[in-house]
Coordinates of C-alpha atoms and ligand atoms in Angstrom, one line a residue:
Chain A
M27 CA 79.9 130.0 103.7
T28 CA 82.9 129.9 102.1
G29 CA 84.2 126.7 104.0
V30 CA 81.0 124.9 102.8
L31 CA 81.9 126.2 98.9
T32 CA 85.6 125.2 99.3
A33 CA 84.5 121.6 100.5
A34 CA 81.6 121.2 97.9
G35 CA 84.6 122.0 95.5
D36 CA 86.8 119.4 96.8
L37 CA 84.1 116.8 96.9
R38 CA 83.3 117.7 93.2
R39 CA 87.1 117.2 92.0
L40 CA 87.1 113.7 93.8
V41 CA 83.9 112.9 92.2
V42 CA 85.2 113.8 88.7
R43 CA 88.5 111.8 89.5
D44 CA 86.6 108.7 90.7
L45 CA 84.3 108.8 87.3
R46 CA 87.2 109.3 85.0
R47 CA 89.0 106.4 86.9
E48 CA 85.7 104.3 86.4
V49 CA 85.2 104.9 82.8
R50 CA 88.8 104.1 82.0
M51 CA 88.7 100.9 83.8
L52 CA 87.2 98.3 81.4
D53 CA 85.9 96.3 84.3
G54 CA 84.5 99.3 85.8
L55 CA 82.6 100.3 82.6
I56 CA 81.3 96.8 82.1
V57 CA 79.8 96.7 85.5
N58 CA 78.0 99.8 85.1
T59 CA 76.7 99.5 81.7
A60 CA 76.7 95.9 80.0
L61 CA 76.1 93.9 83.2
P62 CA 72.8 95.2 84.4
V63 CA 71.6 94.7 80.7
I64 CA 73.1 91.1 80.6
I65 CA 71.3 90.5 84.0
M66 CA 68.0 91.8 82.7
V67 CA 68.2 89.7 79.5
L68 CA 69.3 86.4 81.5
F69 CA 66.4 86.6 84.0
V70 CA 63.8 87.4 81.6
Y71 CA 65.0 84.6 79.0
V72 CA 66.8 81.8 80.6
F73 CA 65.0 81.8 83.8
G74 CA 61.9 83.6 82.9
G75 CA 59.9 80.8 81.4
A76 CA 60.9 78.3 84.6
I77 CA 59.8 80.5 87.4
T78 CA 56.1 81.0 88.2
T79 CA 55.3 84.3 90.0
G80 CA 52.7 82.9 92.4
S81 CA 49.8 84.4 93.6
S82 CA 51.3 88.0 92.4
G83 CA 49.8 87.0 89.2
L84 CA 52.3 89.1 87.3
A85 CA 54.4 88.1 84.1
Y86 CA 57.5 87.4 85.0
L87 CA 59.3 90.2 83.2
D88 CA 57.2 92.5 85.6
F89 CA 57.8 90.2 88.5
V90 CA 61.8 90.4 88.5
V91 CA 62.5 93.9 87.1
P92 CA 62.8 95.7 90.7
A93 CA 65.2 92.7 91.5
V94 CA 67.3 93.3 88.5
L95 CA 67.3 97.1 89.3
L96 CA 68.6 96.5 92.6
M97 CA 71.2 93.9 91.6
S98 CA 72.3 96.4 88.9
G99 CA 72.7 99.2 91.5
G100 CA 74.1 97.3 94.1
Y101 CA 76.8 95.3 92.6
G102 CA 78.7 98.5 91.5
A103 CA 77.9 100.4 94.8
A104 CA 79.2 97.3 96.6
L105 CA 82.7 97.9 94.5
T106 CA 83.0 101.4 96.1
A107 CA 84.8 99.1 98.9
V108 CA 87.3 98.2 96.4
N109 CA 87.7 102.0 95.3
I110 CA 88.3 103.0 99.1
A111 CA 90.5 99.9 99.9
D112 CA 92.6 100.9 96.8
D113 CA 93.2 104.4 98.0
M114 CA 94.0 103.3 101.4
T115 CA 96.7 100.9 100.6
D116 CA 98.4 102.4 97.3
G117 CA 99.7 105.4 99.1
M118 CA 97.3 107.8 97.7
I119 CA 95.9 108.7 101.1
D120 CA 99.0 109.7 102.2
R121 CA 98.9 112.3 99.5
F122 CA 95.4 113.5 100.1
R123 CA 96.1 113.8 104.0
T124 CA 98.8 116.0 103.0
L125 CA 96.6 118.2 100.9
P126 CA 94.4 121.3 102.8
I127 CA 91.3 119.2 102.6
G128 CA 88.9 117.7 105.0
G129 CA 89.4 113.9 105.3
W130 CA 86.1 113.0 105.1
V131 CA 86.0 114.6 101.6
V132 CA 87.7 111.3 100.2
P133 CA 85.2 108.6 101.4
A134 CA 82.6 111.1 100.6
G135 CA 83.7 111.5 96.8
H136 CA 83.8 107.6 96.4
V137 CA 80.0 107.5 97.7
V138 CA 78.7 110.1 95.5
A139 CA 80.5 109.2 92.4
S140 CA 79.1 105.7 93.3
V141 CA 75.6 107.1 93.4
L142 CA 76.0 108.8 90.3
R143 CA 77.5 105.8 88.2
N144 CA 75.2 103.1 89.9
V145 CA 72.0 105.0 89.5
A146 CA 72.7 105.5 85.8
A147 CA 73.5 101.5 86.0
C148 CA 69.7 101.2 87.1
G149 CA 68.6 103.3 84.2
F150 CA 70.4 101.2 81.7
A151 CA 68.8 98.0 83.1
L152 CA 65.4 99.6 82.9
L153 CA 66.0 100.5 79.3
A154 CA 67.1 97.1 78.7
A155 CA 63.6 96.0 80.6
V156 CA 61.6 98.2 78.3
V157 CA 63.1 96.9 75.2
L158 CA 62.1 93.6 76.5
G159 CA 58.7 94.4 76.9
F160 CA 58.4 95.9 80.2
R161 CA 55.7 98.6 80.1
P162 CA 55.7 100.6 83.6
D163 CA 52.6 102.0 84.8
A164 CA 53.6 105.1 86.7
G165 CA 52.8 108.9 87.0
P166 CA 55.8 111.5 87.5
A167 CA 55.4 111.3 91.7
E168 CA 55.7 107.4 91.3
W169 CA 58.9 107.9 89.0
A170 CA 60.3 110.4 91.4
L171 CA 59.8 108.2 94.3
T172 CA 61.2 105.2 92.3
L173 CA 64.3 107.3 91.7
A174 CA 64.8 108.3 95.4
L175 CA 64.2 104.7 96.5
L176 CA 67.1 103.7 93.9
I177 CA 69.3 106.4 95.2
G178 CA 68.7 105.4 98.6
Y179 CA 69.4 101.7 98.0
V180 CA 72.7 102.5 96.3
L181 CA 73.7 105.0 98.7
A182 CA 73.0 102.9 101.6
M183 CA 75.1 99.9 99.8
S184 CA 78.2 102.5 99.1
A185 CA 78.3 103.8 102.6
L186 CA 78.1 100.4 103.7
A187 CA 80.9 99.4 101.1
V188 CA 83.0 102.1 102.6
L189 CA 82.9 100.6 106.0
W190 CA 83.7 97.3 104.6
G191 CA 86.7 98.4 102.4
L192 CA 88.0 100.4 105.6
L193 CA 87.4 97.2 107.6
V194 CA 89.4 94.7 105.5
R195 CA 92.0 97.0 104.3
S196 CA 92.8 94.4 101.4
T197 CA 91.7 95.3 97.5
Q198 CA 90.7 91.4 97.0
A199 CA 88.6 91.0 100.2
A200 CA 87.0 94.4 99.4
G201 CA 85.5 92.7 96.0
A202 CA 83.8 90.3 98.2
F203 CA 81.4 92.5 99.4
G204 CA 80.0 92.7 95.7
F205 CA 79.1 89.0 95.7
V206 CA 77.2 89.6 99.0
V207 CA 75.1 92.4 97.5
L208 CA 74.5 90.9 94.1
F209 CA 73.1 87.6 95.7
L210 CA 70.9 89.4 98.5
P211 CA 68.0 89.6 96.0
Y212 CA 67.9 85.9 95.4
L213 CA 67.0 85.3 98.9
S214 CA 64.4 87.8 98.5
D215 CA 60.9 88.0 97.0
G216 CA 62.5 89.2 94.3
V217 CA 63.5 86.6 91.8
V218 CA 61.2 83.7 93.1
P219 CA 58.1 84.3 95.3
A220 CA 58.9 83.7 98.9
E221 CA 55.9 81.7 99.3
T222 CA 57.5 79.1 97.1
M223 CA 60.7 78.8 99.4
P224 CA 61.3 76.1 102.1
G225 CA 60.7 77.1 105.7
V226 CA 64.0 78.7 106.7
L227 CA 64.6 80.4 103.3
R228 CA 61.2 81.8 103.1
D229 CA 61.6 83.3 107.0
F230 CA 64.8 85.0 105.6
A231 CA 63.4 86.1 102.7
S232 CA 60.3 87.6 103.9
N233 CA 62.3 89.6 106.7
Q234 CA 65.3 90.9 104.8
P235 CA 65.1 94.4 103.3
I236 CA 65.3 93.5 99.7
T237 CA 61.8 92.2 99.8
P238 CA 60.2 95.2 101.1
I239 CA 62.3 97.3 98.4
V240 CA 61.2 95.0 95.7
A241 CA 57.6 95.4 96.6
T242 CA 57.7 99.3 96.9
L243 CA 59.1 99.2 93.5
R244 CA 56.4 97.0 91.9
A245 CA 54.1 99.0 93.6
L246 CA 55.4 102.3 92.2
L247 CA 56.3 101.0 88.7
L248 CA 53.2 98.6 88.3
D249 CA 50.6 100.5 90.1
R250 CA 49.9 97.8 92.9
P251 CA 48.9 98.6 96.1
M252 CA 52.1 99.5 98.5
G253 CA 50.9 98.1 101.9
S254 CA 53.4 98.7 104.7
S255 CA 56.4 98.0 102.3
G256 CA 57.0 101.7 101.4
V257 CA 57.6 102.4 105.2
A258 CA 59.4 99.2 105.9
A259 CA 61.8 100.0 102.7
T260 CA 62.4 103.6 103.9
L261 CA 63.0 102.6 107.4
W262 CA 65.7 100.1 106.5
L263 CA 67.5 102.2 104.0
V264 CA 67.5 105.2 106.6
G265 CA 68.7 103.0 109.1
V266 CA 71.7 101.6 107.3
V267 CA 72.6 105.1 106.1
V268 CA 72.2 106.3 109.8
V269 CA 74.4 103.5 111.1
S270 CA 76.9 103.1 108.3
T271 CA 77.9 106.6 107.8
P272 CA 79.0 107.6 111.2
A273 CA 80.7 104.3 111.7
A274 CA 82.5 104.3 108.4
A275 CA 83.6 108.4 109.3
W276 CA 85.0 106.8 112.6
L277 CA 86.9 104.1 111.1
F278 CA 88.4 106.5 108.4
R279 CA 89.4 108.9 110.8
R280 CA 91.2 106.1 112.7
R281 CA 92.7 104.6 109.9
T282 CA 94.1 108.2 109.0
S283 CA 94.8 109.5 112.2
A284 CA 98.6 110.4 113.1
Chain B
M7 CA 104.2 136.7 102.6
N8 CA 104.1 134.1 105.5
Y9 CA 107.3 132.9 104.1
I10 CA 109.4 135.7 104.7
H11 CA 108.6 135.3 108.5
S12 CA 109.4 131.6 108.2
T13 CA 113.0 132.4 106.7
A14 CA 113.7 134.0 109.9
F15 CA 114.0 130.5 111.5
T16 CA 117.4 129.6 110.6
D17 CA 116.6 126.1 111.0
A18 CA 113.7 124.3 108.8
I19 CA 113.5 121.2 110.4
R20 CA 114.6 120.8 114.0
V21 CA 114.0 117.2 115.7
R22 CA 115.2 116.2 119.1
G23 CA 114.8 113.0 121.0
L24 CA 112.2 111.7 118.8
T25 CA 111.0 108.3 119.7
K26 CA 108.5 105.8 118.0
S27 CA 107.4 102.0 118.5
F28 CA 104.8 99.9 117.0
G29 CA 103.8 97.5 119.5
A30 CA 107.0 96.2 121.1
T31 CA 109.2 96.9 118.2
R32 CA 111.2 100.4 118.9
V33 CA 111.6 102.0 115.6
L34 CA 113.2 105.5 116.6
A35 CA 115.3 105.5 119.9
G36 CA 115.8 109.2 120.0
V37 CA 116.7 110.7 116.9
D38 CA 118.3 114.2 116.6
L39 CA 118.7 116.1 113.6
T40 CA 118.6 120.0 112.4
V41 CA 118.0 121.0 108.6
P42 CA 119.2 124.5 108.2
T43 CA 116.8 126.7 105.8
G44 CA 118.1 126.1 102.1
S45 CA 120.2 123.2 102.9
L46 CA 119.6 119.5 102.0
L47 CA 120.0 116.7 104.3
A48 CA 120.3 113.3 103.6
L49 CA 119.1 110.9 106.0
L50 CA 121.3 107.6 105.2
G51 CA 120.2 104.2 106.3
P52 CA 119.5 100.6 105.6
N53 CA 116.2 98.9 105.1
G54 CA 114.1 99.2 108.3
S55 CA 116.2 101.9 109.8
G56 CA 113.5 104.1 110.4
K57 CA 113.9 106.6 107.4
T58 CA 110.2 106.4 106.5
T59 CA 109.1 106.5 110.0
T60 CA 111.1 109.7 110.7
V61 CA 109.6 111.3 107.5
R62 CA 105.9 110.2 108.5
I63 CA 106.3 112.0 111.7
L64 CA 107.7 115.1 110.2
T65 CA 104.9 115.2 107.6
T66 CA 102.4 114.8 110.4
L67 CA 101.1 111.3 108.8
L68 CA 102.4 109.8 112.0
A69 CA 102.2 110.7 115.7
P70 CA 105.3 110.3 117.7
D71 CA 105.4 109.0 121.1
G72 CA 108.3 111.3 122.3
G73 CA 110.6 114.1 121.5
T74 CA 109.9 117.3 119.6
A75 CA 109.9 118.1 116.3
T76 CA 109.5 121.4 114.3
V77 CA 109.0 122.1 110.7
G78 CA 109.3 125.7 109.4
G79 CA 109.1 126.8 113.2
N80 CA 105.8 125.0 113.7
D81 CA 105.4 121.9 116.1
V82 CA 104.5 118.8 114.0
T83 CA 101.9 117.3 116.5
R84 CA 100.3 120.6 117.9
E85 CA 100.5 122.6 114.7
G86 CA 99.8 120.2 111.9
V87 CA 97.9 122.4 109.7
A88 CA 100.5 125.2 109.6
V89 CA 103.2 122.3 109.1
R90 CA 101.3 121.0 106.2
R91 CA 100.6 124.1 104.3
M92 CA 104.4 124.8 104.2
I93 CA 105.8 121.2 103.2
G94 CA 105.8 118.8 100.0
L95 CA 106.2 115.3 100.2
T96 CA 107.2 112.6 97.9
S97 CA 106.5 109.1 99.6
Q98 CA 108.6 106.0 99.0
Q99 CA 105.4 104.7 97.5
A100 CA 104.1 106.4 94.3
T101 CA 101.2 108.4 95.1
V102 CA 99.7 109.6 91.6
D103 CA 96.9 107.9 90.2
D104 CA 97.5 105.6 87.4
L105 CA 94.4 106.0 85.3
L106 CA 94.8 109.7 85.0
T107 CA 97.1 111.5 83.1
G108 CA 99.9 113.5 84.1
R109 CA 98.4 116.7 83.5
E110 CA 95.0 115.3 85.2
N111 CA 97.2 114.5 88.3
L112 CA 98.7 117.7 88.9
E113 CA 95.6 119.8 87.8
L114 CA 93.4 117.6 90.6
F115 CA 96.4 118.4 93.3
A116 CA 96.3 121.9 92.2
G117 CA 92.6 122.2 92.5
L118 CA 92.7 120.7 95.7
Y119 CA 95.1 123.2 96.9
H120 CA 92.5 125.8 95.9
L121 CA 94.3 127.5 93.3
G122 CA 91.9 128.4 91.1
R123 CA 90.8 126.9 87.8
R124 CA 93.1 128.9 85.8
R125 CA 95.9 129.1 88.1
A126 CA 95.8 125.4 88.4
R127 CA 96.1 124.9 84.7
Q128 CA 98.9 127.2 84.5
R129 CA 100.9 125.4 87.7
A130 CA 100.5 122.2 86.2
A131 CA 101.6 123.0 82.7
E132 CA 104.5 125.1 84.6
L133 CA 105.5 121.8 86.3
L134 CA 105.0 119.5 83.5
E135 CA 107.5 121.4 81.5
R136 CA 109.7 122.0 84.2
F137 CA 110.1 118.1 85.1
D138 CA 110.3 117.2 81.3
L139 CA 107.0 115.8 81.2
A140 CA 105.2 118.1 78.8
G141 CA 105.5 115.5 75.9
A142 CA 103.7 112.9 78.0
A143 CA 101.4 115.1 79.8
N144 CA 98.3 113.7 78.1
R145 CA 99.2 110.1 78.8
R146 CA 97.8 108.1 81.4
V147 CA 100.4 107.6 84.4
G148 CA 100.3 103.8 84.0
T149 CA 102.2 104.0 80.8
Y150 CA 105.0 106.1 82.2
S151 CA 108.3 104.5 83.1
G152 CA 109.7 104.6 86.7
G153 CA 111.6 107.6 86.2
M154 CA 108.8 109.4 84.9
R155 CA 106.4 108.4 87.3
R156 CA 109.0 109.6 90.3
R157 CA 109.2 112.9 88.3
L158 CA 105.4 113.4 88.4
D159 CA 105.6 112.3 92.1
L160 CA 107.9 114.9 92.5
A161 CA 105.8 117.7 90.6
A162 CA 102.8 116.7 92.6
S163 CA 104.5 117.5 95.7
M164 CA 105.8 120.9 94.3
V165 CA 102.0 121.9 93.2
S166 CA 101.8 124.6 96.3
E167 CA 105.4 125.7 96.0
P168 CA 106.3 124.4 99.3
R169 CA 109.6 125.6 101.1
I170 CA 110.1 122.6 102.9
L171 CA 110.2 119.2 100.8
F172 CA 110.5 115.8 102.2
L173 CA 111.7 113.1 99.6
D174 CA 111.9 109.3 100.6
E175 CA 114.2 107.2 98.5
P176 CA 113.3 109.3 95.4
T177 CA 115.7 107.3 93.2
T178 CA 115.5 104.0 94.4
G179 CA 114.7 101.9 91.4
L180 CA 115.6 104.4 88.7
D181 CA 118.4 103.7 86.0
P182 CA 121.6 105.7 86.2
R183 CA 120.2 108.4 83.8
S184 CA 116.8 108.9 85.3
R185 CA 118.6 109.0 88.8
A186 CA 121.0 111.8 87.4
E187 CA 118.0 113.8 85.8
L188 CA 116.3 113.5 89.2
W189 CA 119.6 115.0 91.0
S190 CA 119.8 117.9 88.9
V191 CA 116.0 118.5 89.7
I192 CA 116.8 118.4 92.9
R193 CA 119.9 120.9 92.8
E194 CA 117.6 123.2 90.7
L195 CA 115.2 123.1 94.1
L196 CA 117.9 123.6 96.3
A197 CA 119.2 126.8 94.3
S198 CA 116.0 128.1 94.3
G199 CA 115.7 128.3 98.1
T200 CA 113.9 125.1 99.0
T201 CA 114.9 123.1 102.2
I202 CA 115.2 119.7 101.4
L203 CA 115.3 116.3 103.6
L204 CA 116.0 113.5 101.3
T205 CA 116.4 109.8 102.4
T206 CA 118.6 107.2 100.5
Q207 CA 120.2 103.8 101.0
Y208 CA 123.1 105.3 98.6
L209 CA 126.0 106.8 100.1
E210 CA 126.8 108.2 96.7
E211 CA 123.6 110.0 96.4
A212 CA 124.0 111.4 99.9
D213 CA 127.7 112.7 98.8
R214 CA 126.6 114.5 95.6
L215 CA 123.6 116.3 97.1
A216 CA 123.7 116.9 100.7
D217 CA 125.2 119.7 102.6
R218 CA 124.9 117.3 105.7
V219 CA 124.4 113.5 106.4
V220 CA 122.6 111.9 109.2
V221 CA 123.0 108.1 109.2
I222 CA 120.6 106.2 111.3
D223 CA 120.8 102.6 111.9
G224 CA 118.1 100.7 114.1
G225 CA 116.4 103.9 115.0
R226 CA 119.6 105.6 116.1
V227 CA 121.8 108.4 114.7
V228 CA 125.0 107.0 114.1
A229 CA 126.8 110.0 112.4
D230 CA 125.8 113.5 111.8
D231 CA 128.6 115.1 109.5
S232 CA 129.4 117.0 106.0
P233 CA 129.7 114.3 103.3
A234 CA 133.4 115.3 103.0
A235 CA 134.0 114.5 106.9
L236 CA 132.1 111.3 106.5
K237 CA 133.8 110.3 103.4
R238 CA 137.3 111.0 105.2
Q239 CA 135.9 108.8 108.1
V240 CA 135.1 105.9 105.9
G241 CA 138.2 106.3 103.4
A242 CA 138.2 106.7 100.0
E243 CA 137.7 103.6 97.5
R244 CA 137.6 100.0 98.3
L245 CA 140.2 97.8 96.9
V246 CA 139.0 94.0 96.6
L247 CA 141.3 91.3 96.0
H248 CA 140.1 87.9 94.4
L249 CA 142.9 85.3 95.4
S250 CA 143.6 82.5 93.1
R251 CA 143.1 80.1 96.0
A252 CA 140.6 80.9 99.0
E253 CA 143.0 78.7 101.2
D254 CA 145.4 81.6 101.1
A255 CA 143.3 84.2 102.5
P256 CA 144.1 83.9 106.3
R257 CA 147.7 84.5 105.3
A258 CA 146.9 87.3 102.8
R259 CA 145.2 89.1 105.4
A260 CA 148.1 88.9 107.9
A261 CA 150.3 90.0 105.1
L262 CA 148.0 93.0 104.6
G263 CA 147.3 93.8 108.0
V264 CA 143.3 93.5 107.4
P265 CA 141.1 92.4 110.4
A266 CA 139.2 89.5 109.4
Q267 CA 135.8 90.6 110.1
E268 CA 136.3 93.4 107.7
T269 CA 135.5 91.5 104.5
A270 CA 132.7 89.6 105.7
L271 CA 130.9 93.2 106.8
A272 CA 132.4 95.2 103.8
H273 CA 130.5 92.4 101.2
G274 CA 126.9 91.5 101.7
V275 CA 128.0 88.3 100.1
T276 CA 131.5 87.3 100.9
S277 CA 133.3 85.2 98.8
P278 CA 136.2 83.3 100.6
H279 CA 138.3 84.3 97.7
E280 CA 137.6 88.0 98.6
I281 CA 139.9 90.4 100.6
T282 CA 138.3 93.9 100.7
L283 CA 140.6 96.8 102.1
A284 CA 140.0 100.6 102.4
L285 CA 142.6 102.3 99.7
R286 CA 144.8 104.8 100.9
G287 CA 145.9 106.1 97.3
P288 CA 148.0 104.6 94.8
E289 CA 151.2 103.7 96.7
H290 CA 148.9 101.8 98.8
L291 CA 148.0 99.2 96.2
R292 CA 151.4 98.8 94.7
C293 CA 152.5 97.9 98.5
A294 CA 149.5 95.7 98.7
L295 CA 150.3 93.8 95.5
N296 CA 153.9 93.6 96.3
A297 CA 153.3 92.1 99.9
L298 CA 151.0 89.5 98.4
R299 CA 153.7 88.4 95.8
R300 CA 156.4 88.2 98.6
A301 CA 154.0 85.9 100.5
G302 CA 153.8 84.0 97.4
I303 CA 149.9 84.3 97.3
G304 CA 148.2 84.4 93.6
V305 CA 145.9 87.1 92.8
E306 CA 143.4 86.4 90.2
H307 CA 141.9 89.7 89.5
V308 CA 141.7 93.1 91.5
E309 CA 138.6 95.4 91.5
L310 CA 138.1 99.1 92.9
R311 CA 134.9 100.5 94.0
T312 CA 133.5 103.3 96.0
P313 CA 132.7 102.7 99.7
T314 CA 128.8 101.4 100.0
L315 CA 126.7 101.9 103.0
D316 CA 127.9 98.7 104.5
D317 CA 131.4 100.3 104.6
V318 CA 130.0 103.2 106.3
F319 CA 128.7 101.2 108.9
F320 CA 131.5 99.1 109.5
E321 CA 133.8 101.9 109.8
L322 CA 131.2 103.8 112.3
T323 CA 130.7 101.1 114.5
A324 CA 134.5 100.0 114.6
A325 CA 134.8 103.7 115.7
A326 CA 132.6 103.4 118.3
A327 CA 134.0 100.1 119.4
Ligands
ATP19 N1 102.8 100.9 110.6 C1 103.5 99.7 111.2 N2 103.3 98.8 112.0 C2 104.6 98.3 112.5 N3 105.9 98.1 112.1 C3 106.2 99.2 111.4 C4 105.2 100.1 110.7 N4 105.8 100.9 110.0 C5 107.3 100.7 110.2 N5 107.4 99.8 111.0 C6 108.4 98.8 111.2 O1 109.8 99.9 111.5 C7 110.7 99.7 111.0 C8 111.2 100.9 110.4 O2 110.5 100.9 109.2 P1 110.8 102.2 108.1 O3 109.7 102.1 107.0 O4 110.8 103.7 108.9 O5 112.2 101.9 107.5 P2 113.1 102.5 106.3 O6 114.4 103.0 106.8 O7 112.0 103.7 105.7 O8 113.4 101.2 105.5 P3 113.2 101.0 103.9 O9 114.7 101.3 103.4 O10 112.9 99.7 103.7 O11 112.0 101.8 103.5 C9 110.8 98.4 110.1 O12 111.0 97.5 110.9 C10 109.3 98.2 109.9 O13 108.8 97.1 109.8
MG20 MG1 111.3 103.6 103.8

């Protein structure tokens, strides 16, 4: 029991460290606050008029909000790869390794801090959407599920990011993961209706995880039928977390074993 | 009260036949060294000689291939947790967080040592005071000078009041004043009973701080002696004679009785105008200059310098040959 409490305390200290770092790095702060708002405004004003929402019958603002939420939370989460790569390459990890703490606390601290920051980023994006005229139609249960889904998405992307950061072992290469996660929603039903895409793209868009996650968010926030997308989204996210967490833990242990 | 036990071990660090290879590169080829409790051992060696590798093995960050090493009586491979509990490490690479303030760094590490919130805050304040960082405590480490950062790094290694401290090239890249400051901090730690293993590329540093000096080259111990004995072996100052004409160098060497390769080895970049010899007192200097005058060899200027690591290697390998 005291072991668990001690570990929780260690985790809290590393999360606080990470959040402090984030607030003090200008780019970190921008990624988590201004960027979500900018993406939202950009989509609604710049692209909104040019894109039809196909058979969904939604206004473009309503159509695109879920994808922008995922971009807002996902990009920052993907940059967790940079944080872990920094620690691994700048010698900080040697300091942590000589401390009487469980090794797993270091990557776990980055992931927990990432979830806090990036779910907040989703909140900023949502606020911007409301200012632009987005009127969600969701009860407390739907809001709770929305929050859970966003936490799940950010968690999954952060866990993948840790794995990536440990794999590439360089800060620059670690940053590349951010672009992958930022652009994945473009190749889904989230920004442009998949039904309007050419063959191969449409197949990809219909089968990649972002599409059911977007559909689930639309169902929750706009009171639309959920269909099977809720189950698909959950399976995808649980699958990613269940695979990438032990893989990252294994790789971290390998990288830090004597 | 554990450490009352550990002082029963007269040797804080004991290393026998330590080997380590990275792939096909043999980095440590059987290192032996012993550090008595409360003393300072300087591990002296050029770039790539295996100093950091040795320190990483002794601080449990790296597993050796062969040999044994005990720190505070505990085996570094089998009893790593116990070893970590009694050591502090200042790596060659700074390991403090640039975006946190000095105080936040120390409080973070104190917290991770589970000192408790009040005690952690107290300990951080103590260390900031002791390492002359109180004035900069609330500034981000990114704004610190090299010397301040080194001192903070050292302070971070002292958070848990370790009895055994490893310092990997603590003064490399520091200006003379910061270096002298760090030396006095190290002396204080030593006076308070801490055992220290310090690596360095500077003979002078080893001479000033160490009770014993181990010289390694290519992962092998080439000397293990007191600084005084080592200095005796290496000779005192070096006399550098800059000749007016490079063509005179062979004749000058003959006149002075200096073997040809000494100059090349003693100076990383040797000018053909230069001749270097170990100086055995003022009389030797007078004789050398007289000998050159008798031979009709012009001397542009003379220079006296303290022996460098290169001189040590020259003397040691010459002695072995
Ligand atoms: N992880 C590693 N993989 C491969 N080679 C390594 C590794 N670590 C060290 N080496 C090699 O081992 C040799 C000794 O390195 P080490 O860092 O111990 O030297 P050093 O004496 O500390 O040198 P310096 O004075 O430059 O710090 C070097 O040739 C280095 O390239
Ligand atoms: Mg080194």
